[in-house]
């Protein structure tokens, strides 16, 4: 079923998707997002973990997060499982809150690289508290550094919760400029933006500016109605908006030297519809979510079905605590497992997802699908959340504009 866009736009989008198919790694193995702290010096409207805002200097709180020793214990526990199970590739992304508020962040990152190898380690920051010297010290321990900048100054500061004491745009851009002056850091930094109805029209001009100053990588992420973003559902893009945004990214990727891409859940949908390929089969790098597990770990060591599941009601998709000696990775990941994460996975398989849609698509995002379903009901029990994961990703252009086969 075709999407109603101009021939020139369709050609560009096809070229973009084919490029991504050829450059992205196979979706196999295990990826983990490890949020190291609930504290942040910003108050972002889209924060998925409801990070706690702090005005003063950060002070560790053992009621809210792990100390260095326990973080390293968890890293070693994951490493043991990855080695025994011969999982490859493995990818670990540190986030928060703002991870660079932790005074032990360099120790943690260096230990992770020692265990898993630099190529497996990434870290995300808002870019307002970390110093360039800190980044130079951890450079040899990370393969990717994400800096969140959501558009030009007015929008970014409004979105990030600017205070009288802090112009977050100026801080983040100042750090970015310093990074671009160091070849080693310039090669690993990626600017990222959350797209909403309030900023997606300025993204093309924003990319042009980033390209002009020498940024090499840029990506946009969907705004999922999780955490604080759940109160801002009205500014989440609809299918028409997402398609317009995808075309804008494809144009930018074609016109500039900067490497641009949009969210993988959208790529998999469009690749199925536009390229007429099965993004669910194992060798498709834009699809087959069942061939790669992606979990979230919160600052207390709890593990969840997905990195977006660390707040209510999503935290009911709880898989245990990694500090617990009885914790068992096998039961967590195995298709035959009986734990909550294994149960949740059964609501996401091809035969169930998107209400059994016949199109050979990986189905986009199960979190977005469930969130859309939860909006339509009063209660939000675990069973409702699981049922919602079998529904349709609201970003799918076939569902709201054309009807599905």
mmCIF file of C-alpha atoms in Angstrom:
data_model
loop_
_atom_site.group_PDB
_atom_site.id
_atom_site.type_symbol
_atom_site.label_atom_id
_atom_site.label_comp_id
_atom_site.label_asym_id
_atom_site.label_seq_id
_atom_site.Cartn_x
_atom_site.Cartn_y
_atom_site.Cartn_z
ATOM 1 C CA UNK A 1 0.000 0.000 0.000
ATOM 2 C CA UNK A 2 1.547 3.282 -1.097
ATOM 3 C CA UNK A 3 1.940 6.424 0.983
ATOM 4 C CA UNK A 4 0.657 9.609 -0.640
ATOM 5 C CA UNK A 5 3.818 11.706 -1.004
ATOM 6 C CA UNK A 6 5.572 13.378 -3.925
ATOM 7 C CA UNK A 7 7.685 11.202 -6.209
ATOM 8 C CA UNK A 8 10.806 13.211 -5.344
ATOM 9 C CA UNK A 9 10.152 12.747 -1.634
ATOM 10 C CA UNK A 10 9.481 9.055 -2.078
ATOM 11 C CA UNK A 11 12.739 8.598 -3.984
ATOM 12 C CA UNK A 12 14.672 10.439 -1.291
ATOM 13 C CA UNK A 13 13.086 8.430 1.498
ATOM 14 C CA UNK A 14 13.825 5.181 -0.339
ATOM 15 C CA UNK A 15 17.464 6.185 -0.730
ATOM 16 C CA UNK A 16 17.666 7.082 2.952
ATOM 17 C CA UNK A 17 16.146 3.790 4.111
ATOM 18 C CA UNK A 18 18.378 1.741 1.817
ATOM 19 C CA UNK A 19 21.404 3.585 3.171
ATOM 20 C CA UNK A 20 20.332 2.794 6.728
ATOM 21 C CA UNK A 21 19.796 -0.851 5.831
ATOM 22 C CA UNK A 22 23.366 -1.000 4.570
ATOM 23 C CA UNK A 23 25.029 0.866 7.450
ATOM 24 C CA UNK A 24 23.219 -0.204 10.602
ATOM 25 C CA UNK A 25 24.419 -3.234 12.537
ATOM 26 C CA UNK A 26 22.352 -6.398 12.702
ATOM 27 C CA UNK A 27 19.786 -6.219 15.495
ATOM 28 C CA UNK A 28 21.002 -9.106 17.569
ATOM 29 C CA UNK A 29 22.533 -9.489 21.000
ATOM 30 C CA UNK A 30 21.713 -7.410 24.056
ATOM 31 C CA UNK A 31 21.550 -3.688 24.715
ATOM 32 C CA UNK A 32 21.115 -2.091 28.134
ATOM 33 C CA UNK A 33 20.346 1.465 29.209
ATOM 34 C CA UNK A 34 21.684 1.977 32.739
ATOM 35 C CA UNK A 35 20.379 5.151 34.371
ATOM 36 C CA UNK A 36 22.896 5.987 37.073
ATOM 37 C CA UNK A 37 21.032 8.769 38.869
ATOM 38 C CA UNK A 38 17.563 10.257 39.333
ATOM 39 C CA UNK A 39 19.040 13.734 39.823
ATOM 40 C CA UNK A 40 19.273 16.405 37.137
ATOM 41 C CA UNK A 41 20.022 20.103 36.971
ATOM 42 C CA UNK A 42 17.320 20.592 34.304
ATOM 43 C CA UNK A 43 13.549 20.070 34.323
ATOM 44 C CA UNK A 44 12.899 18.681 30.852
ATOM 45 C CA UNK A 45 9.231 18.342 29.902
ATOM 46 C CA UNK A 46 9.896 15.038 28.173
ATOM 47 C CA UNK A 47 11.854 13.350 30.980
ATOM 48 C CA UNK A 48 10.911 9.675 30.996
ATOM 49 C CA UNK A 49 12.162 9.032 34.547
ATOM 50 C CA UNK A 50 10.788 12.135 36.322
ATOM 51 C CA UNK A 51 14.338 13.097 37.283
ATOM 52 C CA UNK A 52 14.608 15.120 40.503
ATOM 53 C CA UNK A 53 15.612 18.709 39.914
ATOM 54 C CA UNK A 54 18.488 20.060 41.996
ATOM 55 C CA UNK A 55 19.635 23.665 42.245
ATOM 56 C CA UNK A 56 22.668 23.132 44.418
ATOM 57 C CA UNK A 57 25.633 20.813 44.127
ATOM 58 C CA UNK A 58 24.724 17.177 43.735
ATOM 59 C CA UNK A 59 24.977 14.989 46.834
ATOM 60 C CA UNK A 60 24.626 11.183 46.489
ATOM 61 C CA UNK A 61 21.520 9.682 48.099
ATOM 62 C CA UNK A 62 21.748 5.971 48.894
ATOM 63 C CA UNK A 63 17.944 5.788 49.052
ATOM 64 C CA UNK A 64 17.731 6.752 45.398
ATOM 65 C CA UNK A 65 20.810 5.337 43.736
ATOM 66 C CA UNK A 66 23.604 2.814 43.961
ATOM 67 C CA UNK A 67 27.048 3.594 45.274
ATOM 68 C CA UNK A 68 30.155 2.958 43.175
ATOM 69 C CA UNK A 69 30.741 -0.501 44.609
ATOM 70 C CA UNK A 70 27.248 -1.729 43.763
ATOM 71 C CA UNK A 71 27.294 -0.217 40.280
ATOM 72 C CA UNK A 72 30.502 -2.114 39.560
ATOM 73 C CA UNK A 73 29.009 -5.281 41.087
ATOM 74 C CA UNK A 74 26.111 -5.025 38.611
ATOM 75 C CA UNK A 75 28.461 -4.418 35.686
ATOM 76 C CA UNK A 76 30.435 -7.513 36.630
ATOM 77 C CA UNK A 77 27.221 -9.527 36.953
ATOM 78 C CA UNK A 78 26.128 -8.482 33.478
ATOM 79 C CA UNK A 79 29.596 -9.236 32.119
ATOM 80 C CA UNK A 80 29.531 -12.756 33.559
ATOM 81 C CA UNK A 81 26.183 -13.443 31.891
ATOM 82 C CA UNK A 82 27.277 -11.961 28.545
ATOM 83 C CA UNK A 83 30.466 -14.054 28.573
ATOM 84 C CA UNK A 84 28.803 -17.319 29.593
ATOM 85 C CA UNK A 85 25.971 -16.861 27.099
ATOM 86 C CA UNK A 86 28.358 -15.687 24.361
ATOM 87 C CA UNK A 87 26.074 -12.757 23.581
ATOM 88 C CA UNK A 88 27.300 -10.529 20.788
ATOM 89 C CA UNK A 89 27.067 -7.691 20.208
ATOM 90 C CA UNK A 90 26.535 -6.136 23.625
ATOM 91 C CA UNK A 91 25.865 -2.429 24.059
ATOM 92 C CA UNK A 92 25.702 -0.422 27.291
ATOM 93 C CA UNK A 93 24.434 3.145 27.398
ATOM 94 C CA UNK A 94 24.771 5.219 30.590
ATOM 95 C CA UNK A 95 22.089 7.811 31.238
ATOM 96 C CA UNK A 96 20.098 9.470 33.984
ATOM 97 C CA UNK A 97 19.102 12.070 35.163
ATOM 98 C CA UNK A 98 22.373 13.685 34.353
ATOM 99 C CA UNK A 99 25.126 11.056 34.736
ATOM 100 C CA UNK A 100 27.916 13.624 34.942
ATOM 101 C CA UNK A 101 26.495 14.838 38.253
ATOM 102 C CA UNK A 102 27.982 11.697 39.782
ATOM 103 C CA UNK A 103 31.535 12.277 40.970
ATOM 104 C CA UNK A 104 32.355 8.622 40.276
ATOM 105 C CA UNK A 105 31.174 8.639 36.657
ATOM 106 C CA UNK A 106 34.697 8.371 35.244
ATOM 107 C CA UNK A 107 35.465 5.377 37.475
ATOM 108 C CA UNK A 108 32.239 3.657 36.381
ATOM 109 C CA UNK A 109 32.742 4.295 32.677
ATOM 110 C CA UNK A 110 36.358 3.147 32.733
ATOM 111 C CA UNK A 111 35.384 -0.059 34.545
ATOM 112 C CA UNK A 112 32.636 -0.723 31.988
ATOM 113 C CA UNK A 113 35.120 -0.313 29.127
ATOM 114 C CA UNK A 114 37.553 -2.638 30.888
ATOM 115 C CA UNK A 115 34.853 -5.310 31.043
ATOM 116 C CA UNK A 116 33.035 -4.914 27.731
ATOM 117 C CA UNK A 117 35.427 -2.966 25.526
ATOM 118 C CA UNK A 118 35.253 0.655 24.531
ATOM 119 C CA UNK A 119 33.178 -0.098 21.423
ATOM 120 C CA UNK A 120 30.302 -1.265 23.631
ATOM 121 C CA UNK A 121 30.041 1.819 25.848
ATOM 122 C CA UNK A 122 28.084 5.052 25.325
ATOM 123 C CA UNK A 123 26.989 7.885 27.559
ATOM 124 C CA UNK A 124 24.295 10.561 27.213
ATOM 125 C CA UNK A 125 24.443 14.030 28.755
ATOM 126 C CA UNK A 126 22.575 17.324 28.617
ATOM 127 C CA UNK A 127 25.956 19.006 28.231
ATOM 128 C CA UNK A 128 25.549 21.649 30.943
ATOM 129 C CA UNK A 129 27.647 20.311 33.817
ATOM 130 C CA UNK A 130 30.353 18.176 32.210
ATOM 131 C CA UNK A 131 33.683 19.833 31.432
ATOM 132 C CA UNK A 132 35.725 19.208 28.305
ATOM 133 C CA UNK A 133 38.568 17.807 30.398
ATOM 134 C CA UNK A 134 36.215 15.177 31.850
ATOM 135 C CA UNK A 135 35.304 14.056 28.346
ATOM 136 C CA UNK A 136 38.933 13.867 27.286
ATOM 137 C CA UNK A 137 39.609 11.649 30.304
ATOM 138 C CA UNK A 138 36.822 9.186 29.419
ATOM 139 C CA UNK A 139 37.354 9.320 25.656
ATOM 140 C CA UNK A 140 39.301 6.051 25.573
ATOM 141 C CA UNK A 141 36.416 4.333 27.416
ATOM 142 C CA UNK A 142 33.462 5.266 25.178
ATOM 143 C CA UNK A 143 32.521 4.887 21.531
ATOM 144 C CA UNK A 144 29.618 7.331 21.544
ATOM 145 C CA UNK A 145 28.759 10.554 23.363
ATOM 146 C CA UNK A 146 25.209 11.846 23.031
ATOM 147 C CA UNK A 147 24.442 15.509 23.753
ATOM 148 C CA UNK A 148 20.782 16.558 23.939
ATOM 149 C CA UNK A 149 19.990 19.812 22.111
ATOM 150 C CA UNK A 150 16.375 20.051 20.991
ATOM 151 C CA UNK A 151 16.477 22.910 18.513
ATOM 152 C CA UNK A 152 17.293 26.590 18.639
ATOM 153 C CA UNK A 153 17.672 28.593 21.844
ATOM 154 C CA UNK A 154 14.104 29.682 22.616
ATOM 155 C CA UNK A 155 12.578 26.268 22.122
ATOM 156 C CA UNK A 156 15.407 24.312 23.719
ATOM 157 C CA UNK A 157 15.405 26.422 26.891
ATOM 158 C CA UNK A 158 11.630 26.273 27.185
ATOM 159 C CA UNK A 159 11.677 22.492 26.731
ATOM 160 C CA UNK A 160 14.587 21.927 29.100
ATOM 161 C CA UNK A 161 13.206 24.128 31.868
ATOM 162 C CA UNK A 162 15.603 27.086 31.782
ATOM 163 C CA UNK A 163 15.973 28.968 35.055
ATOM 164 C CA UNK A 164 17.340 32.440 35.764
ATOM 165 C CA UNK A 165 20.600 30.791 36.812
ATOM 166 C CA UNK A 166 21.096 28.660 33.699
ATOM 167 C CA UNK A 167 20.730 29.119 29.968
ATOM 168 C CA UNK A 168 20.966 25.439 29.059
ATOM 169 C CA UNK A 169 21.235 26.126 25.316
ATOM 170 C CA UNK A 170 24.281 28.351 25.781
ATOM 171 C CA UNK A 171 25.904 25.794 28.087
ATOM 172 C CA UNK A 172 25.302 22.839 25.773
ATOM 173 C CA UNK A 173 26.351 24.700 22.621
ATOM 174 C CA UNK A 174 29.483 26.003 24.334
ATOM 175 C CA UNK A 175 30.479 22.448 25.251
ATOM 176 C CA UNK A 176 29.677 21.257 21.727
ATOM 177 C CA UNK A 177 31.917 23.916 20.209
ATOM 178 C CA UNK A 178 34.784 22.818 22.467
ATOM 179 C CA UNK A 179 34.210 19.182 21.529
ATOM 180 C CA UNK A 180 34.368 20.050 17.840
ATOM 181 C CA UNK A 181 37.805 21.516 18.467
ATOM 182 C CA UNK A 182 39.105 18.085 19.518
ATOM 183 C CA UNK A 183 39.292 15.597 16.650
ATOM 184 C CA UNK A 184 39.010 12.549 18.917
ATOM 185 C CA UNK A 185 35.828 13.797 20.574
ATOM 186 C CA UNK A 186 34.393 15.239 17.356
ATOM 187 C CA UNK A 187 34.343 11.761 15.843
ATOM 188 C CA UNK A 188 32.240 10.210 18.617
ATOM 189 C CA UNK A 189 29.776 12.979 19.526
ATOM 190 C CA UNK A 190 26.164 12.810 18.349
ATOM 191 C CA UNK A 191 23.675 15.615 18.876
ATOM 192 C CA UNK A 192 20.187 14.296 19.648
ATOM 193 C CA UNK A 193 16.774 15.956 19.736
ATOM 194 C CA UNK A 194 13.341 14.929 20.943
ATOM 195 C CA UNK A 195 10.833 15.882 18.260
ATOM 196 C CA UNK A 196 7.447 17.389 19.145
ATOM 197 C CA UNK A 197 4.797 19.422 17.336
ATOM 198 C CA UNK A 198 6.509 22.522 18.694
ATOM 199 C CA UNK A 199 9.956 21.956 17.209
ATOM 200 C CA UNK A 200 9.861 19.537 14.279
ATOM 201 C CA UNK A 201 9.390 22.310 11.721
ATOM 202 C CA UNK A 202 12.633 23.982 12.814
ATOM 203 C CA UNK A 203 14.682 20.777 12.667
ATOM 204 C CA UNK A 204 15.825 21.238 9.017
ATOM 205 C CA UNK A 205 17.300 24.686 9.787
ATOM 206 C CA UNK A 206 18.785 23.342 13.016
ATOM 207 C CA UNK A 207 20.521 20.510 11.129
ATOM 208 C CA UNK A 208 21.892 23.024 8.615
ATOM 209 C CA UNK A 209 23.431 25.012 11.491
ATOM 210 C CA UNK A 210 24.946 21.868 13.051
ATOM 211 C CA UNK A 211 26.408 20.889 9.703
ATOM 212 C CA UNK A 212 27.958 24.333 9.271
ATOM 213 C CA UNK A 213 29.760 24.165 12.621
ATOM 214 C CA UNK A 214 31.134 20.680 11.913
ATOM 215 C CA UNK A 215 28.857 18.234 13.751
ATOM 216 C CA UNK A 216 29.162 14.815 12.104
ATOM 217 C CA UNK A 217 26.206 12.910 13.600
ATOM 218 C CA UNK A 218 22.642 13.930 14.435
ATOM 219 C CA UNK A 219 19.560 11.930 15.402
ATOM 220 C CA UNK A 220 15.997 12.573 16.474
ATOM 221 C CA UNK A 221 14.011 10.549 18.972
ATOM 222 C CA UNK A 222 10.315 10.113 19.487
ATOM 223 C CA UNK A 223 8.580 11.746 22.435
ATOM 224 C CA UNK A 224 7.055 8.801 24.293
ATOM 225 C CA UNK A 225 4.242 9.616 26.766
ATOM 226 C CA UNK A 226 6.185 8.237 29.714
ATOM 227 C CA UNK A 227 7.127 10.100 32.890
ATOM 228 C CA UNK A 228 6.669 13.877 32.567
ATOM 229 C CA UNK A 229 5.965 13.539 28.853
ATOM 230 C CA UNK A 230 2.684 11.823 29.719
ATOM 231 C CA UNK A 231 1.355 15.295 30.629
ATOM 232 C CA UNK A 232 2.249 16.623 27.182
ATOM 233 C CA UNK A 233 0.488 14.146 24.938
ATOM 234 C CA UNK A 234 -0.966 16.944 22.804
ATOM 235 C CA UNK A 235 2.447 17.838 21.347
ATOM 236 C CA UNK A 236 3.407 14.304 20.275
ATOM 237 C CA UNK A 237 3.621 14.043 16.486
ATOM 238 C CA UNK A 238 0.807 12.373 14.570
ATOM 239 C CA UNK A 239 1.390 10.114 11.525
ATOM 240 C CA UNK A 240 1.366 13.036 9.072
ATOM 241 C CA UNK A 241 3.887 14.926 11.191
ATOM 242 C CA UNK A 242 6.163 11.904 11.512
ATOM 243 C CA UNK A 243 6.153 11.364 7.758
ATOM 244 C CA UNK A 244 6.961 15.040 7.132
ATOM 245 C CA UNK A 245 9.772 14.794 9.679
ATOM 246 C CA UNK A 246 11.128 11.625 8.055
ATOM 247 C CA UNK A 247 11.245 13.363 4.673
ATOM 248 C CA UNK A 248 13.011 16.361 6.235
ATOM 249 C CA UNK A 249 15.659 14.076 7.743
ATOM 250 C CA UNK A 250 16.097 12.266 4.419
ATOM 251 C CA UNK A 251 16.620 15.613 2.659
ATOM 252 C CA UNK A 252 19.148 16.749 5.279
ATOM 253 C CA UNK A 253 21.009 13.460 5.122
ATOM 254 C CA UNK A 254 21.241 13.863 1.359
ATOM 255 C CA UNK A 255 22.097 17.572 1.234
ATOM 256 C CA UNK A 256 24.662 17.901 4.025
ATOM 257 C CA UNK A 257 27.802 16.153 5.189
ATOM 258 C CA UNK A 258 26.251 15.456 8.594
ATOM 259 C CA UNK A 259 24.986 11.888 9.121
ATOM 260 C CA UNK A 260 21.294 12.183 10.096
ATOM 261 C CA UNK A 261 18.707 9.649 11.130
ATOM 262 C CA UNK A 262 15.332 9.438 12.852
ATOM 263 C CA UNK A 263 14.031 6.894 15.355
ATOM 264 C CA UNK A 264 14.516 3.216 14.487
ATOM 265 C CA UNK A 265 10.865 2.336 15.222
ATOM 266 C CA UNK A 266 9.815 4.699 12.431
ATOM 267 C CA UNK A 267 12.540 3.434 10.116
ATOM 268 C CA UNK A 268 11.235 -0.112 10.451
ATOM 269 C CA UNK A 269 7.656 0.956 9.658
ATOM 270 C CA UNK A 270 8.624 3.011 6.607
ATOM 271 C CA UNK A 271 11.036 0.376 5.326
ATOM 272 C CA UNK A 272 8.207 -2.167 5.309
ATOM 273 C CA UNK A 273 5.724 0.146 3.618
ATOM 274 C CA UNK A 274 7.982 2.027 1.203
ATOM 275 C CA UNK A 275 10.619 -0.576 0.358
ATOM 276 C CA UNK A 276 8.169 -3.474 0.632
ATOM 277 C CA UNK A 277 10.565 -5.549 2.689
ATOM 278 C CA UNK A 278 10.027 -7.716 5.724
ATOM 279 C CA UNK A 279 11.644 -5.832 8.607
ATOM 280 C CA UNK A 280 10.768 -8.613 11.015
ATOM 281 C CA UNK A 281 13.108 -11.303 9.683
ATOM 282 C CA UNK A 282 16.328 -11.939 11.568
ATOM 283 C CA UNK A 283 18.740 -10.464 9.026
ATOM 284 C CA UNK A 284 16.957 -7.125 8.724
ATOM 285 C CA UNK A 285 18.854 -4.496 10.670
ATOM 286 C CA UNK A 286 15.814 -2.234 10.917
ATOM 287 C CA UNK A 287 13.554 -4.864 12.382
ATOM 288 C CA UNK A 288 13.093 -8.158 14.179
ATOM 289 C CA UNK A 289 12.861 -6.880 17.743
ATOM 290 C CA UNK A 290 12.738 -10.458 18.990
ATOM 291 C CA UNK A 291 16.328 -11.100 17.927
ATOM 292 C CA UNK A 292 17.682 -8.409 20.225
ATOM 293 C CA UNK A 293 16.749 -7.746 23.841
ATOM 294 C CA UNK A 294 16.859 -4.189 25.147
ATOM 295 C CA UNK A 295 16.452 -3.612 28.873
ATOM 296 C CA UNK A 296 16.495 -0.699 31.255
ATOM 297 C CA UNK A 297 18.215 -0.595 34.652
ATOM 298 C CA UNK A 298 17.243 2.129 37.103
ATOM 299 C CA UNK A 299 19.521 3.865 39.647
ATOM 300 C CA UNK A 300 18.647 1.251 42.305
ATOM 301 C CA UNK A 301 19.568 -1.733 40.132
ATOM 302 C CA UNK A 302 16.038 -2.759 39.160
ATOM 303 C CA UNK A 303 15.706 -4.151 35.640
ATOM 304 C CA UNK A 304 12.728 -3.550 33.356
ATOM 305 C CA UNK A 305 11.279 -4.824 30.072
ATOM 306 C CA UNK A 306 12.337 -1.685 28.226
ATOM 307 C CA UNK A 307 14.388 1.458 29.014
ATOM 308 C CA UNK A 308 11.114 3.435 28.892
ATOM 309 C CA UNK A 309 9.528 1.373 31.682
ATOM 310 C CA UNK A 310 11.095 2.832 34.837
ATOM 311 C CA UNK A 311 8.085 4.859 36.083
ATOM 312 C CA UNK A 312 4.446 4.055 36.848
ATOM 313 C CA UNK A 313 2.531 2.270 35.449
ATOM 314 C CA UNK A 314 5.311 0.872 33.260
ATOM 315 C CA UNK A 315 7.477 -0.230 36.184
ATOM 316 C CA UNK A 316 5.076 -3.120 36.701
ATOM 317 C CA UNK A 317 7.099 -4.707 33.870
ATOM 318 C CA UNK A 318 9.718 -5.422 36.499
ATOM 319 C CA UNK A 319 12.264 -8.176 36.066
ATOM 320 C CA UNK A 320 13.994 -8.168 39.449
ATOM 321 C CA UNK A 321 16.883 -6.421 41.159
ATOM 322 C CA UNK A 322 20.433 -7.094 40.030
ATOM 323 C CA UNK A 323 21.745 -6.880 43.598
ATOM 324 C CA UNK A 324 19.612 -9.862 44.506
ATOM 325 C CA UNK A 325 21.820 -12.973 44.610
ATOM 326 C CA UNK A 326 18.932 -15.086 43.296
ATOM 327 C CA UNK A 327 18.497 -12.918 40.201
ATOM 328 C CA UNK A 328 18.546 -15.101 37.083
ATOM 329 C CA UNK A 329 19.273 -13.644 33.657
ATOM 330 C CA UNK A 330 18.274 -16.867 31.901
ATOM 331 C CA UNK A 331 14.701 -16.780 33.174
ATOM 332 C CA UNK A 332 14.577 -13.089 32.318
ATOM 333 C CA UNK A 333 15.554 -13.436 28.677
ATOM 334 C CA UNK A 334 14.619 -16.992 27.732
ATOM 335 C CA UNK A 335 11.503 -17.461 25.612
ATOM 336 C CA UNK A 336 10.572 -20.217 28.053
ATOM 337 C CA UNK A 337 11.061 -17.995 31.088
ATOM 338 C CA UNK A 338 8.197 -17.279 33.476
ATOM 339 C CA UNK A 339 9.356 -13.891 34.730
ATOM 340 C CA UNK A 340 7.558 -10.641 33.969
ATOM 341 C CA UNK A 341 9.894 -9.678 31.143
ATOM 342 C CA UNK A 342 9.366 -13.021 29.411
ATOM 343 C CA UNK A 343 5.608 -12.657 29.795
ATOM 344 C CA UNK A 344 5.731 -9.126 28.361
ATOM 345 C CA UNK A 345 7.750 -10.324 25.404
ATOM 346 C CA UNK A 346 4.960 -12.747 24.477
ATOM 347 C CA UNK A 347 2.647 -9.787 23.931
ATOM 348 C CA UNK A 348 5.082 -8.345 21.405
ATOM 349 C CA UNK A 349 5.740 -11.250 19.031
ATOM 350 C CA UNK A 350 4.873 -11.019 15.354
ATOM 351 C CA UNK A 351 1.652 -13.001 15.621
ATOM 352 C CA UNK A 352 0.316 -10.685 18.327
ATOM 353 C CA UNK A 353 1.750 -7.206 17.775
ATOM 354 C CA UNK A 354 -0.267 -4.586 15.897
ATOM 355 C CA UNK A 355 -3.382 -6.731 16.353
ATOM 356 C CA UNK A 356 -2.014 -9.287 13.928
ATOM 357 C CA UNK A 357 -1.467 -6.842 11.053
ATOM 358 C CA UNK A 358 -0.517 -8.784 7.916
ATOM 359 C CA UNK A 359 2.157 -6.318 6.758
ATOM 360 C CA UNK A 360 5.668 -7.700 7.248
ATOM 361 C CA UNK A 361 6.767 -4.982 9.647
ATOM 362 C CA UNK A 362 8.571 -5.120 12.969
ATOM 363 C CA UNK A 363 5.685 -3.081 14.333
ATOM 364 C CA UNK A 364 7.297 0.134 15.508
ATOM 365 C CA UNK A 365 7.233 0.748 19.268
ATOM 366 C CA UNK A 366 5.339 -1.440 21.719
ATOM 367 C CA UNK A 367 5.582 1.266 24.391
ATOM 368 C CA UNK A 368 3.934 3.825 22.110
ATOM 369 C CA UNK A 369 1.239 1.305 21.199
ATOM 370 C CA UNK A 370 0.485 0.512 24.827
ATOM 371 C CA UNK A 371 0.521 4.171 25.861
ATOM 372 C CA UNK A 372 -2.055 4.958 23.182
ATOM 373 C CA UNK A 373 -4.254 2.126 24.445
ATOM 374 C CA UNK A 374 -3.944 3.193 28.084
ATOM 375 C CA UNK A 375 -5.247 6.646 27.167
ATOM 376 C CA UNK A 376 -8.542 5.068 26.139
ATOM 377 C CA UNK A 377 -9.254 3.291 29.428
ATOM 378 C CA UNK A 378 -9.737 4.473 33.003
ATOM 379 C CA UNK A 379 -7.844 1.779 34.859
ATOM 380 C CA UNK A 380 -4.215 1.028 34.134
ATOM 381 C CA UNK A 381 -3.498 -2.421 35.478
ATOM 382 C CA UNK A 382 -0.646 -4.694 34.458
ATOM 383 C CA UNK A 383 -2.975 -6.712 32.234
ATOM 384 C CA UNK A 384 -4.109 -3.530 30.477
ATOM 385 C CA UNK A 385 -0.511 -2.534 29.875
ATOM 386 C CA UNK A 386 0.276 -5.942 28.399
ATOM 387 C CA UNK A 387 -2.811 -5.916 26.207
ATOM 388 C CA UNK A 388 -1.786 -2.480 24.990
ATOM 389 C CA UNK A 389 1.532 -3.862 23.788
ATOM 390 C CA UNK A 390 -0.363 -5.910 21.209
ATOM 391 C CA UNK A 391 -1.973 -2.782 19.754
ATOM 392 C CA UNK A 392 -0.882 -0.594 16.843
ATOM 393 C CA UNK A 393 1.916 1.961 16.983
ATOM 394 C CA UNK A 394 0.054 5.310 16.665
ATOM 395 C CA UNK A 395 2.807 6.611 14.357
ATOM 396 C CA UNK A 396 1.912 4.091 11.645
ATOM 397 C CA UNK A 397 0.630 6.041 8.608
ATOM 398 C CA UNK A 398 -1.430 3.075 7.402
ATOM 399 C CA UNK A 399 -3.538 2.984 10.524
ATOM 400 C CA UNK A 400 -4.857 6.538 10.811
ATOM 401 C CA UNK A 401 -4.675 7.707 7.207
ATOM 402 C CA UNK A 402 -5.330 4.758 4.982
ATOM 403 C CA UNK A 403 -6.624 1.799 6.955
ATOM 404 C CA UNK A 404 -4.660 -1.426 7.162
ATOM 405 C CA UNK A 405 -4.772 -4.542 4.980
#
